[in-house]
C-alpha positions as a Markdown table, in Angstrom:
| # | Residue | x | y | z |
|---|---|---|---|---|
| 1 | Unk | 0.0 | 0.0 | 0.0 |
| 2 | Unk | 0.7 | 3.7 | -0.4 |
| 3 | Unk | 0.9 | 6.7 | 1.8 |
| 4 | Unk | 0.5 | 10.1 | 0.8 |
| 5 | Unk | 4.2 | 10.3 | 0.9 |
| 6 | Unk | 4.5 | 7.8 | -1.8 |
| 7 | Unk | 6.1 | 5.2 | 0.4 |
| 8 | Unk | 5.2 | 1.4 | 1.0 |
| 9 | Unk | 3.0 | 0.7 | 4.5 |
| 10 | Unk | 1.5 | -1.9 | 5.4 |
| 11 | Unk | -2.2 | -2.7 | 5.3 |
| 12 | Unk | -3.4 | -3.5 | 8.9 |
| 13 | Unk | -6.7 | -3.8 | 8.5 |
| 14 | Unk | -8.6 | -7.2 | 7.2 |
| 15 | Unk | -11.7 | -5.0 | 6.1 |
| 16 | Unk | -9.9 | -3.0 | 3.5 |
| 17 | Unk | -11.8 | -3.6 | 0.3 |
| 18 | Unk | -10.6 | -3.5 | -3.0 |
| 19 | Unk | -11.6 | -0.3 | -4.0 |
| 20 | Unk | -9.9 | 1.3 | -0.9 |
| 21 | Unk | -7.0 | 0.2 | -2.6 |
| 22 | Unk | -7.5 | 1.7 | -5.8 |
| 23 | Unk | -8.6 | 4.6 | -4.4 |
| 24 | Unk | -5.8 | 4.9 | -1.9 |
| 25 | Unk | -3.6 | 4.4 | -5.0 |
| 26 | Unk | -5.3 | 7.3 | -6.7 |
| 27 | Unk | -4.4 | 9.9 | -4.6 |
| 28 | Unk | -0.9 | 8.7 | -4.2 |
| 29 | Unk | -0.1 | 8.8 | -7.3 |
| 30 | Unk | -2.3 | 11.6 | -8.1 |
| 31 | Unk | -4.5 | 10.0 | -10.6 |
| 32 | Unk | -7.8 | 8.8 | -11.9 |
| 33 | Unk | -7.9 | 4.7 | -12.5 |
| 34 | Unk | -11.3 | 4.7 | -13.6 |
| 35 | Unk | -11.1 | 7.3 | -15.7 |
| 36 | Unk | -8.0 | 5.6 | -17.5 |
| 37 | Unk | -9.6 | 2.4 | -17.7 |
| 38 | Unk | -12.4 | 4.2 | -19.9 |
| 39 | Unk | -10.2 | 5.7 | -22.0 |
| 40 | Unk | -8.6 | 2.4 | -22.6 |
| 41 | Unk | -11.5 | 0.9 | -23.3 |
| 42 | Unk | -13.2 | 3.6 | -25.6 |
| 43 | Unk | -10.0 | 3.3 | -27.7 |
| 44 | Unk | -10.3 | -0.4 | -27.8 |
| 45 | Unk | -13.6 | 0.0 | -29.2 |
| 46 | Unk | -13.1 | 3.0 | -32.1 |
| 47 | Unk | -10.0 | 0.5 | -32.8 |
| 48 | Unk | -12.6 | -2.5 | -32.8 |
| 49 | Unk | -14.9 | -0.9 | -35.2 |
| 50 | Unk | -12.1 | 0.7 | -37.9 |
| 51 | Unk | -10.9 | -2.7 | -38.3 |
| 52 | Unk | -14.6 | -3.2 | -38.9 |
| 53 | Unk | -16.1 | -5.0 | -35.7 |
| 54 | Unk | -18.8 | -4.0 | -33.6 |
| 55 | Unk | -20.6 | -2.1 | -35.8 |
| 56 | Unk | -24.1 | -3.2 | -34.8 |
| 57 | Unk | -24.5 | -0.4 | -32.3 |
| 58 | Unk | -23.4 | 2.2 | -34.5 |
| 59 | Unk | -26.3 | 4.5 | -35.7 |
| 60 | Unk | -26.0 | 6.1 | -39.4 |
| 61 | Unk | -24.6 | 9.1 | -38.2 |
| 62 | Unk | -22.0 | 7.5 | -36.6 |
| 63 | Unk | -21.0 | 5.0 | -39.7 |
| 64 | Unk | -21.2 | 7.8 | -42.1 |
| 65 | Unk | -18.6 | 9.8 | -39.8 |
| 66 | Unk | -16.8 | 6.3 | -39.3 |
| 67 | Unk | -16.6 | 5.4 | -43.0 |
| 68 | Unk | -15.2 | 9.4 | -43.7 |
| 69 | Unk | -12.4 | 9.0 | -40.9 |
| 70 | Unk | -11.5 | 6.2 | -43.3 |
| 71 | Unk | -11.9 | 7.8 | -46.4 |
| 72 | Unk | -9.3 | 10.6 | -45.0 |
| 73 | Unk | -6.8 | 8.1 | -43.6 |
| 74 | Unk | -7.0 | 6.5 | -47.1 |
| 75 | Unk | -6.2 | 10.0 | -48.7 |
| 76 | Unk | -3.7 | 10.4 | -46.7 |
| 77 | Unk | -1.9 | 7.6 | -47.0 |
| 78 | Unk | -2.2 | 7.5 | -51.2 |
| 79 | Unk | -0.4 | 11.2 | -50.6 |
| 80 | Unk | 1.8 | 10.0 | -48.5 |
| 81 | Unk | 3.0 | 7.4 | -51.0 |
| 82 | Unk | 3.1 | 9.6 | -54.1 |
């Protein structure tokens, strides 16, 4: 476990849970888990669906804008090679 200082202690108490940890952790280090974890997984998921998976909860709008981002890259890669 951390302390505020940064340093190792010990956890003493048997009814520390899990997120007590984390959250302990958090302000150690002096940031957010959860909000990294999101992140992760949102760019997981835009990764996901450019390589064209889990497009099923995408509405129109959002394929349209999908299928431009790849229209782009593709322009910009053909320039690139030019």
């Amino acid at each position: 476990m951390l302390s505020g200082t940064g340093k190792m202690r010990e956890v003493i108490s048997p009814s520390l849970t899990t997120k007590q940890v984390y959250d302990d952790y958090q302000k150690a280090m002096e940031m957010d888990l959860w909000n990294t974890h999101y992140e992760v997984l949102s760019l997981s998921l835009s990764l996901r669906q450019r390589m064209g998976e889990q497009l099923n909860d995408l509405g129109f709008d959002e394929l349209r804008e999908l299928e431009e981002n790849m229209e782009n890259a593709v322009t910009v890669i053909r320039d690139r090679k030019v």
